[in-house]
């Protein structure tokens, strides 16, 4: 055996609640003011929700506005007061107490961000990593792909059946590659272990809960060639009881699920979170650009998997470095030096270029909403603009 594991949490997990609320604020600002600057952190503990950080925008939100954003976000997540859980067992919207601690963004930062000619300087220094793999249709690693499929399935059922399940859900998948060589060459052999933890109402017996979740696992669309119920180890609510949940029993904080949001631990990640930030913050825009590059390289058939690293200096538009690492899986005639130079020469990768490329200053119901991205993960969803395979032909030009 050669095993690798990734976990995923649902939007109802307290950390994800914090991310979704923070990005609901980003959406609210940018949909009215595309030039707004936002970096608003959220802390969820018990019935308390604290919003802090910096905002510089023509949009001036009142306390009532923030209260509406929070309660609307919680209702969409599934904390809408309609479940059969008591107010001691999970968060109810009527009990929420909100505190807002928002400041203006520093003028020292802003003078380097908004530059003459419309260019945007990076809103901070830092490193970002994008990754892609041929292991799954989504060009993502297998373990997090299948953990997300399971989490989506159970979460969807929980939202539709609040009399049975709560929305604070975790899933985990262990993939067996058989050998290290298979791991390095993107050849998963089987799903070795599945773990699902989903809160159920107190009246539901553990046997009933486990039978219910097992049907959801079987119907989640896992690849038949990898999932065999008779061989896969399956743990459903392994403690035997999971009733109490939400921020009443586990606090949440913006940016604490970076591995869940990205590549499931299969690839390096940058030092900063995406949620809560506008597009000038390269922790967000740089990740999207790096993922787009890596995905198009793999989709072009140049490598089986690929890591792209970008770095930026605060107030500077061009990245300070661009590197491509295909982890030894590149095709004959292509190497990492060639790819790194090709990316640097063909894609500007300034915050303005990235913003225009993916429409990051124009979130909306017809394109994407940052709050939905926070709920589903920052990468790996084909509906996101930064997941488009529109540079495949550009990269194929390297094949001789």
Tab-separated table of C-alpha atoms in Angstrom:
chain	number	residue	atom	x	y	z
A	1	UNK	CA	0.000	0.000	0.000
A	2	UNK	CA	0.933	3.645	-0.515
A	3	UNK	CA	-1.716	5.868	1.061
A	4	UNK	CA	-2.597	9.561	0.842
A	5	UNK	CA	-5.458	11.304	2.672
A	6	UNK	CA	-7.392	14.561	2.286
A	7	UNK	CA	-10.289	15.986	4.293
A	8	UNK	CA	-13.082	18.428	3.464
A	9	UNK	CA	-15.542	20.384	5.588
A	10	UNK	CA	-19.002	21.602	4.624
A	11	UNK	CA	-20.167	25.238	4.584
A	12	UNK	CA	-21.709	24.604	8.007
A	13	UNK	CA	-18.343	24.090	9.680
A	14	UNK	CA	-17.597	27.149	11.885
A	15	UNK	CA	-14.377	27.975	9.996
A	16	UNK	CA	-16.288	27.919	6.717
A	17	UNK	CA	-19.065	30.027	8.232
A	18	UNK	CA	-16.405	32.650	8.994
A	19	UNK	CA	-15.049	32.451	5.425
A	20	UNK	CA	-18.500	32.701	3.866
A	21	UNK	CA	-19.545	35.678	5.995
A	22	UNK	CA	-16.257	37.451	5.199
A	23	UNK	CA	-16.669	36.855	1.473
A	24	UNK	CA	-20.314	37.908	1.596
A	25	UNK	CA	-18.958	41.277	2.732
A	26	UNK	CA	-16.480	41.266	-0.179
A	27	UNK	CA	-19.336	40.524	-2.606
A	28	UNK	CA	-21.517	43.265	-1.130
A	29	UNK	CA	-18.762	45.870	-1.492
A	30	UNK	CA	-17.442	44.906	-4.946
A	31	UNK	CA	-20.879	44.498	-6.547
A	32	UNK	CA	-21.519	48.182	-5.740
A	33	UNK	CA	-17.963	49.496	-5.929
A	34	UNK	CA	-15.566	47.469	-8.137
A	35	UNK	CA	-12.682	49.573	-6.829
A	36	UNK	CA	-13.441	48.785	-3.194
A	37	UNK	CA	-10.640	47.519	-0.987
A	38	UNK	CA	-11.615	44.871	1.538
A	39	UNK	CA	-9.795	42.798	4.141
A	40	UNK	CA	-12.388	41.851	6.742
A	41	UNK	CA	-11.726	38.948	9.094
A	42	UNK	CA	-14.504	37.075	10.909
A	43	UNK	CA	-14.408	35.196	14.212
A	44	UNK	CA	-17.310	32.967	15.193
A	45	UNK	CA	-17.504	31.715	18.785
A	46	UNK	CA	-20.650	30.504	20.460
A	47	UNK	CA	-23.406	32.964	19.549
A	48	UNK	CA	-20.889	35.756	18.909
A	49	UNK	CA	-19.745	36.890	15.470
A	50	UNK	CA	-16.974	39.480	15.380
A	51	UNK	CA	-16.121	41.274	12.135
A	52	UNK	CA	-12.810	43.115	12.030
A	53	UNK	CA	-10.311	44.428	9.507
A	54	UNK	CA	-10.037	47.229	6.973
A	55	UNK	CA	-12.362	48.501	4.251
A	56	UNK	CA	-11.885	51.454	1.930
A	57	UNK	CA	-14.885	51.953	-0.352
A	58	UNK	CA	-17.560	54.338	-1.549
A	59	UNK	CA	-20.002	51.842	-0.036
A	60	UNK	CA	-20.623	52.646	3.606
A	61	UNK	CA	-22.194	49.740	5.455
A	62	UNK	CA	-24.173	50.347	8.623
A	63	UNK	CA	-24.431	47.950	11.545
A	64	UNK	CA	-27.824	46.885	10.187
A	65	UNK	CA	-26.184	46.114	6.842
A	66	UNK	CA	-23.586	43.898	8.506
A	67	UNK	CA	-26.281	42.220	10.573
A	68	UNK	CA	-28.269	41.477	7.431
A	69	UNK	CA	-25.189	40.091	5.646
A	70	UNK	CA	-24.405	37.776	8.562
A	71	UNK	CA	-27.913	36.436	9.030
A	72	UNK	CA	-28.481	35.997	5.312
A	73	UNK	CA	-25.196	34.086	4.997
A	74	UNK	CA	-26.073	31.839	7.939
A	75	UNK	CA	-29.524	31.136	6.502
A	76	UNK	CA	-28.044	30.134	3.139
A	77	UNK	CA	-25.583	27.846	4.923
A	78	UNK	CA	-28.417	26.104	6.750
A	79	UNK	CA	-28.482	27.838	10.130
A	80	UNK	CA	-31.948	29.227	9.502
A	81	UNK	CA	-33.747	28.125	12.663
A	82	UNK	CA	-35.730	25.443	10.808
A	83	UNK	CA	-33.774	22.421	11.996
A	84	UNK	CA	-34.932	20.073	14.743
A	85	UNK	CA	-31.832	20.768	16.807
A	86	UNK	CA	-32.313	22.773	20.000
A	87	UNK	CA	-30.724	26.144	20.658
A	88	UNK	CA	-28.245	24.370	22.898
A	89	UNK	CA	-27.289	21.883	20.170
A	90	UNK	CA	-26.640	24.244	17.248
A	91	UNK	CA	-26.600	27.901	16.287
A	92	UNK	CA	-29.942	29.634	15.711
A	93	UNK	CA	-29.979	32.975	13.854
A	94	UNK	CA	-32.165	34.759	16.405
A	95	UNK	CA	-29.491	34.234	19.072
A	96	UNK	CA	-26.592	35.697	17.093
A	97	UNK	CA	-24.778	38.674	18.604
A	98	UNK	CA	-22.677	40.708	16.159
A	99	UNK	CA	-19.805	43.101	16.825
A	100	UNK	CA	-18.234	45.171	14.029
A	101	UNK	CA	-14.667	46.487	14.322
A	102	UNK	CA	-13.871	47.869	10.850
A	103	UNK	CA	-11.166	50.441	10.106
A	104	UNK	CA	-10.046	52.297	6.970
A	105	UNK	CA	-7.300	50.673	4.894
A	106	UNK	CA	-3.892	52.270	5.510
A	107	UNK	CA	-2.999	55.041	3.052
A	108	UNK	CA	0.554	53.643	3.104
A	109	UNK	CA	-0.688	50.471	1.438
A	110	UNK	CA	-3.132	52.206	-0.879
A	111	UNK	CA	-0.485	54.472	-2.432
A	112	UNK	CA	1.304	51.400	-3.791
A	113	UNK	CA	-1.825	49.559	-4.895
A	114	UNK	CA	-3.608	52.112	-7.094
A	115	UNK	CA	-1.020	53.227	-9.631
A	116	UNK	CA	-1.009	55.643	-12.560
A	117	UNK	CA	-2.274	54.222	-15.839
A	118	UNK	CA	-4.665	51.844	-14.083
A	119	UNK	CA	-2.051	49.298	-13.009
A	120	UNK	CA	-2.472	47.639	-9.623
A	121	UNK	CA	0.422	47.012	-7.272
A	122	UNK	CA	0.265	43.919	-5.126
A	123	UNK	CA	-1.664	44.581	-1.927
A	124	UNK	CA	0.891	42.593	0.041
A	125	UNK	CA	4.070	40.607	-0.341
A	126	UNK	CA	3.890	36.820	-0.332
A	127	UNK	CA	4.029	33.505	-2.143
A	128	UNK	CA	1.237	31.584	-3.877
A	129	UNK	CA	1.149	28.036	-5.236
A	130	UNK	CA	-1.107	26.631	-7.932
A	131	UNK	CA	-1.327	22.916	-8.621
A	132	UNK	CA	-2.944	20.569	-11.116
A	133	UNK	CA	-2.946	16.807	-11.629
A	134	UNK	CA	-4.349	14.394	-14.188
A	135	UNK	CA	-5.740	12.100	-11.481
A	136	UNK	CA	-9.351	13.273	-11.828
A	137	UNK	CA	-11.535	15.049	-14.384
A	138	UNK	CA	-11.237	18.245	-12.371
A	139	UNK	CA	-7.424	18.186	-12.750
A	140	UNK	CA	-7.241	17.885	-8.984
A	141	UNK	CA	-5.707	15.239	-6.706
A	142	UNK	CA	-7.919	12.187	-6.211
A	143	UNK	CA	-8.325	12.273	-2.416
A	144	UNK	CA	-9.700	15.811	-2.105
A	145	UNK	CA	-11.813	15.366	-5.249
A	146	UNK	CA	-13.648	12.393	-3.765
A	147	UNK	CA	-13.820	13.896	-0.265
A	148	UNK	CA	-15.559	16.919	-1.825
A	149	UNK	CA	-17.982	14.701	-3.720
A	150	UNK	CA	-18.965	12.977	-0.480
A	151	UNK	CA	-19.220	16.223	1.480
A	152	UNK	CA	-21.399	17.831	-1.197
A	153	UNK	CA	-23.714	14.806	-1.215
A	154	UNK	CA	-24.195	14.659	2.555
A	155	UNK	CA	-24.475	18.441	2.899
A	156	UNK	CA	-27.121	18.644	0.183
A	157	UNK	CA	-29.158	15.978	1.984
A	158	UNK	CA	-28.736	17.759	5.324
A	159	UNK	CA	-30.022	21.061	3.932
A	160	UNK	CA	-33.028	19.322	2.396
A	161	UNK	CA	-33.743	17.291	5.551
A	162	UNK	CA	-33.171	19.528	8.599
A	163	UNK	CA	-35.303	17.155	10.647
A	164	UNK	CA	-32.564	14.515	10.330
A	165	UNK	CA	-29.095	15.981	9.815
A	166	UNK	CA	-27.201	19.151	10.660
A	167	UNK	CA	-24.961	21.029	8.241
A	168	UNK	CA	-21.656	20.917	10.178
A	169	UNK	CA	-20.144	18.019	8.227
A	170	UNK	CA	-16.660	16.585	7.677
A	171	UNK	CA	-15.523	13.987	5.175
A	172	UNK	CA	-12.156	12.348	4.652
A	173	UNK	CA	-10.869	10.040	1.936
A	174	UNK	CA	-7.716	7.920	1.871
A	175	UNK	CA	-6.561	6.808	-1.566
A	176	UNK	CA	-4.317	3.767	-2.023
A	177	UNK	CA	-1.811	4.168	-4.872
A	178	UNK	CA	-0.305	0.733	-4.314
A	179	UNK	CA	3.254	1.988	-4.751
A	180	UNK	CA	5.196	5.233	-4.484
A	181	UNK	CA	5.805	5.035	-8.233
A	182	UNK	CA	2.038	5.026	-8.873
A	183	UNK	CA	1.675	8.001	-6.515
A	184	UNK	CA	4.315	9.961	-8.386
A	185	UNK	CA	2.724	9.097	-11.745
A	186	UNK	CA	-0.893	9.907	-10.777
A	187	UNK	CA	-2.232	6.332	-10.779
A	188	UNK	CA	-4.599	5.813	-7.819
A	189	UNK	CA	-5.572	2.158	-7.379
A	190	UNK	CA	-8.466	2.257	-4.914
A	191	UNK	CA	-10.282	4.220	-2.231
A	192	UNK	CA	-8.890	2.698	0.934
A	193	UNK	CA	-10.799	4.555	3.682
A	194	UNK	CA	-13.776	6.897	3.961
A	195	UNK	CA	-14.665	8.891	7.071
A	196	UNK	CA	-17.914	10.864	7.347
A	197	UNK	CA	-19.012	12.827	10.404
A	198	UNK	CA	-22.486	14.359	10.167
A	199	UNK	CA	-24.588	15.633	13.096
A	200	UNK	CA	-27.950	13.929	13.524
A	201	UNK	CA	-30.966	14.763	15.658
A	202	UNK	CA	-30.967	13.196	19.089
A	203	UNK	CA	-33.902	10.898	18.277
A	204	UNK	CA	-32.041	9.185	15.429
A	205	UNK	CA	-30.310	5.966	16.416
A	206	UNK	CA	-26.695	5.536	15.338
A	207	UNK	CA	-27.607	2.468	13.260
A	208	UNK	CA	-30.168	4.500	11.325
A	209	UNK	CA	-27.717	7.345	10.812
A	210	UNK	CA	-25.000	5.039	9.549
A	211	UNK	CA	-27.360	3.279	7.147
A	212	UNK	CA	-28.551	6.653	5.815
A	213	UNK	CA	-25.045	8.032	5.266
A	214	UNK	CA	-23.945	4.762	3.678
A	215	UNK	CA	-26.642	5.166	1.012
A	216	UNK	CA	-25.389	8.711	0.379
A	217	UNK	CA	-21.807	7.451	0.008
A	218	UNK	CA	-22.927	4.767	-2.445
A	219	UNK	CA	-24.857	7.365	-4.471
A	220	UNK	CA	-22.177	10.072	-4.467
A	221	UNK	CA	-20.720	9.119	-7.851
A	222	UNK	CA	-17.362	7.775	-6.686
A	223	UNK	CA	-15.481	6.031	-9.520
A	224	UNK	CA	-16.526	2.388	-9.684
A	225	UNK	CA	-12.994	1.391	-10.521
A	226	UNK	CA	-11.760	2.837	-7.220
A	227	UNK	CA	-14.675	2.413	-4.795
A	228	UNK	CA	-15.697	-1.054	-3.669
A	229	UNK	CA	-18.010	-0.966	-0.635
A	230	UNK	CA	-16.999	-4.496	0.354
A	231	UNK	CA	-13.313	-3.537	0.521
A	232	UNK	CA	-13.240	0.144	1.488
A	233	UNK	CA	-12.969	0.866	5.213
A	234	UNK	CA	-15.889	3.145	6.078
A	235	UNK	CA	-16.257	5.055	9.354
A	236	UNK	CA	-19.493	6.999	9.873
A	237	UNK	CA	-19.706	9.108	13.042
A	238	UNK	CA	-17.010	6.954	14.629
A	239	UNK	CA	-17.544	8.327	18.172
A	240	UNK	CA	-21.091	6.962	18.090
A	241	UNK	CA	-22.730	10.320	18.904
A	242	UNK	CA	-22.616	13.621	17.062
A	243	UNK	CA	-25.541	15.868	17.972
A	244	UNK	CA	-23.992	19.071	19.334
A	245	UNK	CA	-22.393	21.092	16.541
A	246	UNK	CA	-21.870	24.551	14.976
A	247	UNK	CA	-19.999	27.442	16.579
A	248	UNK	CA	-21.721	26.704	19.882
A	249	UNK	CA	-19.350	23.755	20.225
A	250	UNK	CA	-16.381	24.678	18.006
A	251	UNK	CA	-15.253	28.217	17.207
A	252	UNK	CA	-14.484	29.349	13.656
A	253	UNK	CA	-12.033	31.772	12.111
A	254	UNK	CA	-11.428	33.152	8.618
A	255	UNK	CA	-8.592	31.453	6.732
A	256	UNK	CA	-8.222	28.376	8.905
A	257	UNK	CA	-9.096	25.865	6.180
A	258	UNK	CA	-6.405	26.618	3.579
A	259	UNK	CA	-5.691	22.943	2.838
A	260	UNK	CA	-9.409	22.206	2.416
A	261	UNK	CA	-9.739	25.265	0.180
A	262	UNK	CA	-6.852	24.283	-2.078
A	263	UNK	CA	-5.310	20.909	-2.915
A	264	UNK	CA	-5.907	18.721	0.115
A	265	UNK	CA	-2.295	18.741	1.273
A	266	UNK	CA	-1.014	17.280	-2.001
A	267	UNK	CA	0.774	20.498	-2.958
A	268	UNK	CA	2.494	23.359	-1.108
A	269	UNK	CA	0.246	26.292	-0.274
A	270	UNK	CA	0.964	29.996	0.130
A	271	UNK	CA	1.149	31.818	3.401
A	272	UNK	CA	-2.169	33.644	3.252
A	273	UNK	CA	-5.879	32.937	2.975
A	274	UNK	CA	-8.112	33.948	0.079
A	275	UNK	CA	-11.405	34.601	1.851
A	276	UNK	CA	-12.087	38.106	3.203
A	277	UNK	CA	-9.848	39.840	0.637
A	278	UNK	CA	-10.443	41.819	-2.527
A	279	UNK	CA	-8.621	41.031	-5.775
A	280	UNK	CA	-5.652	43.345	-5.122
A	281	UNK	CA	-4.537	40.948	-2.393
A	282	UNK	CA	-2.324	38.495	-4.255
A	283	UNK	CA	-3.055	35.764	-1.712
A	284	UNK	CA	-6.323	35.520	-3.623
A	285	UNK	CA	-5.559	36.618	-7.191
A	286	UNK	CA	-2.121	34.987	-7.269
A	287	UNK	CA	-3.543	31.608	-6.268
A	288	UNK	CA	-6.144	31.821	-9.028
A	289	UNK	CA	-3.522	32.698	-11.640
A	290	UNK	CA	-1.121	29.978	-10.505
A	291	UNK	CA	-3.878	27.355	-10.529
A	292	UNK	CA	-4.973	28.452	-14.025
A	293	UNK	CA	-1.444	28.115	-15.366
A	294	UNK	CA	-0.850	24.717	-13.756
A	295	UNK	CA	-4.192	23.360	-14.966
A	296	UNK	CA	-3.629	24.474	-18.555
A	297	UNK	CA	-0.124	22.968	-18.585
A	298	UNK	CA	-1.468	19.574	-17.473
A	299	UNK	CA	-4.494	19.768	-19.788
A	300	UNK	CA	-2.137	20.534	-22.686
A	301	UNK	CA	-0.444	17.204	-22.033
A	302	UNK	CA	2.920	18.721	-21.078
A	303	UNK	CA	2.996	16.990	-17.684
A	304	UNK	CA	0.976	14.691	-15.449
A	305	UNK	CA	1.099	17.159	-12.563
A	306	UNK	CA	2.428	20.645	-12.049
A	307	UNK	CA	3.186	23.162	-9.299
A	308	UNK	CA	3.386	26.857	-10.155
A	309	UNK	CA	4.823	29.297	-7.628
A	310	UNK	CA	4.359	33.056	-7.863
A	311	UNK	CA	5.741	35.684	-5.509
A	312	UNK	CA	5.051	39.410	-5.162
A	313	UNK	CA	6.369	42.481	-3.373
A	314	UNK	CA	3.903	44.922	-1.852
A	315	UNK	CA	3.210	47.849	-4.173
A	316	UNK	CA	4.914	46.160	-7.142
A	317	UNK	CA	2.834	44.957	-10.092
A	318	UNK	CA	5.010	42.303	-11.725
A	319	UNK	CA	5.684	39.105	-9.781
A	320	UNK	CA	9.151	38.899	-8.247
A	321	UNK	CA	9.425	35.275	-9.315
A	322	UNK	CA	7.657	32.663	-11.437
A	323	UNK	CA	8.599	29.003	-11.256
A	324	UNK	CA	7.096	25.833	-12.704
A	325	UNK	CA	7.793	22.379	-11.250
A	326	UNK	CA	6.328	19.380	-13.091
A	327	UNK	CA	7.695	17.011	-10.438
A	328	UNK	CA	9.477	14.864	-12.994
A	329	UNK	CA	6.319	14.103	-14.983
A	330	UNK	CA	6.965	16.358	-17.993
A	331	UNK	CA	6.957	14.969	-21.534
A	332	UNK	CA	10.129	14.554	-23.586
A	333	UNK	CA	11.311	17.849	-25.059
A	334	UNK	CA	9.857	20.017	-22.281
A	335	UNK	CA	11.540	20.975	-19.032
A	336	UNK	CA	10.755	23.151	-16.035
A	337	UNK	CA	13.172	25.931	-17.030
A	338	UNK	CA	11.476	26.187	-20.412
A	339	UNK	CA	8.006	26.299	-18.834
A	340	UNK	CA	9.007	28.882	-16.215
A	341	UNK	CA	10.453	31.197	-18.859
A	342	UNK	CA	7.495	30.624	-21.195
A	343	UNK	CA	4.996	31.618	-18.490
A	344	UNK	CA	7.021	34.712	-17.551
A	345	UNK	CA	7.251	35.843	-21.169
A	346	UNK	CA	3.648	35.174	-22.220
A	347	UNK	CA	1.531	36.152	-19.186
A	348	UNK	CA	1.897	39.507	-17.425
A	349	UNK	CA	0.561	38.159	-14.105
A	350	UNK	CA	0.149	41.623	-12.603
A	351	UNK	CA	-2.851	42.063	-10.288
A	352	UNK	CA	-4.577	44.154	-12.996
A	353	UNK	CA	-3.922	41.497	-15.663
A	354	UNK	CA	-5.235	38.747	-13.401
A	355	UNK	CA	-8.257	40.843	-12.388
A	356	UNK	CA	-9.201	41.568	-16.003
A	357	UNK	CA	-8.538	37.992	-17.102
A	358	UNK	CA	-10.923	36.482	-14.568
A	359	UNK	CA	-13.264	39.412	-13.867
A	360	UNK	CA	-12.289	39.450	-10.206
A	361	UNK	CA	-13.657	42.969	-9.704
A	362	UNK	CA	-17.096	41.961	-10.977
A	363	UNK	CA	-18.574	39.226	-8.799
A	364	UNK	CA	-22.235	38.564	-9.524
A	365	UNK	CA	-24.924	35.948	-9.795
A	366	UNK	CA	-24.214	35.464	-13.505
A	367	UNK	CA	-20.461	34.946	-13.034
A	368	UNK	CA	-19.341	33.900	-9.562
A	369	UNK	CA	-19.769	35.026	-5.995
A	370	UNK	CA	-16.854	34.974	-3.594
A	371	UNK	CA	-19.141	33.624	-0.863
A	372	UNK	CA	-19.954	30.580	-3.024
A	373	UNK	CA	-16.263	30.105	-3.761
A	374	UNK	CA	-15.601	30.140	-0.010
A	375	UNK	CA	-18.293	27.488	0.452
A	376	UNK	CA	-17.072	25.121	-2.271
A	377	UNK	CA	-13.297	25.628	-2.202
A	378	UNK	CA	-11.076	28.171	-3.936
A	379	UNK	CA	-10.042	25.852	-6.779
A	380	UNK	CA	-11.314	22.766	-8.568
A	381	UNK	CA	-14.785	23.937	-9.598
A	382	UNK	CA	-15.129	24.121	-13.395
A	383	UNK	CA	-17.560	27.063	-13.099
A	384	UNK	CA	-14.874	29.421	-11.785
A	385	UNK	CA	-13.284	31.728	-14.406
A	386	UNK	CA	-9.787	30.713	-13.260
A	387	UNK	CA	-10.609	27.061	-14.048
A	388	UNK	CA	-11.084	27.654	-17.782
A	389	UNK	CA	-8.888	25.687	-20.184
A	390	UNK	CA	-8.382	28.584	-22.561
A	391	UNK	CA	-4.576	28.518	-22.713
A	392	UNK	CA	-4.178	24.870	-23.720
A	393	UNK	CA	-3.328	25.716	-27.335
A	394	UNK	CA	-0.828	28.326	-26.148
A	395	UNK	CA	1.040	25.711	-24.143
A	396	UNK	CA	0.738	23.072	-26.847
A	397	UNK	CA	2.926	25.324	-29.008
A	398	UNK	CA	5.832	24.043	-26.884
A	399	UNK	CA	5.336	20.482	-28.161
A	400	UNK	CA	7.750	19.880	-30.999
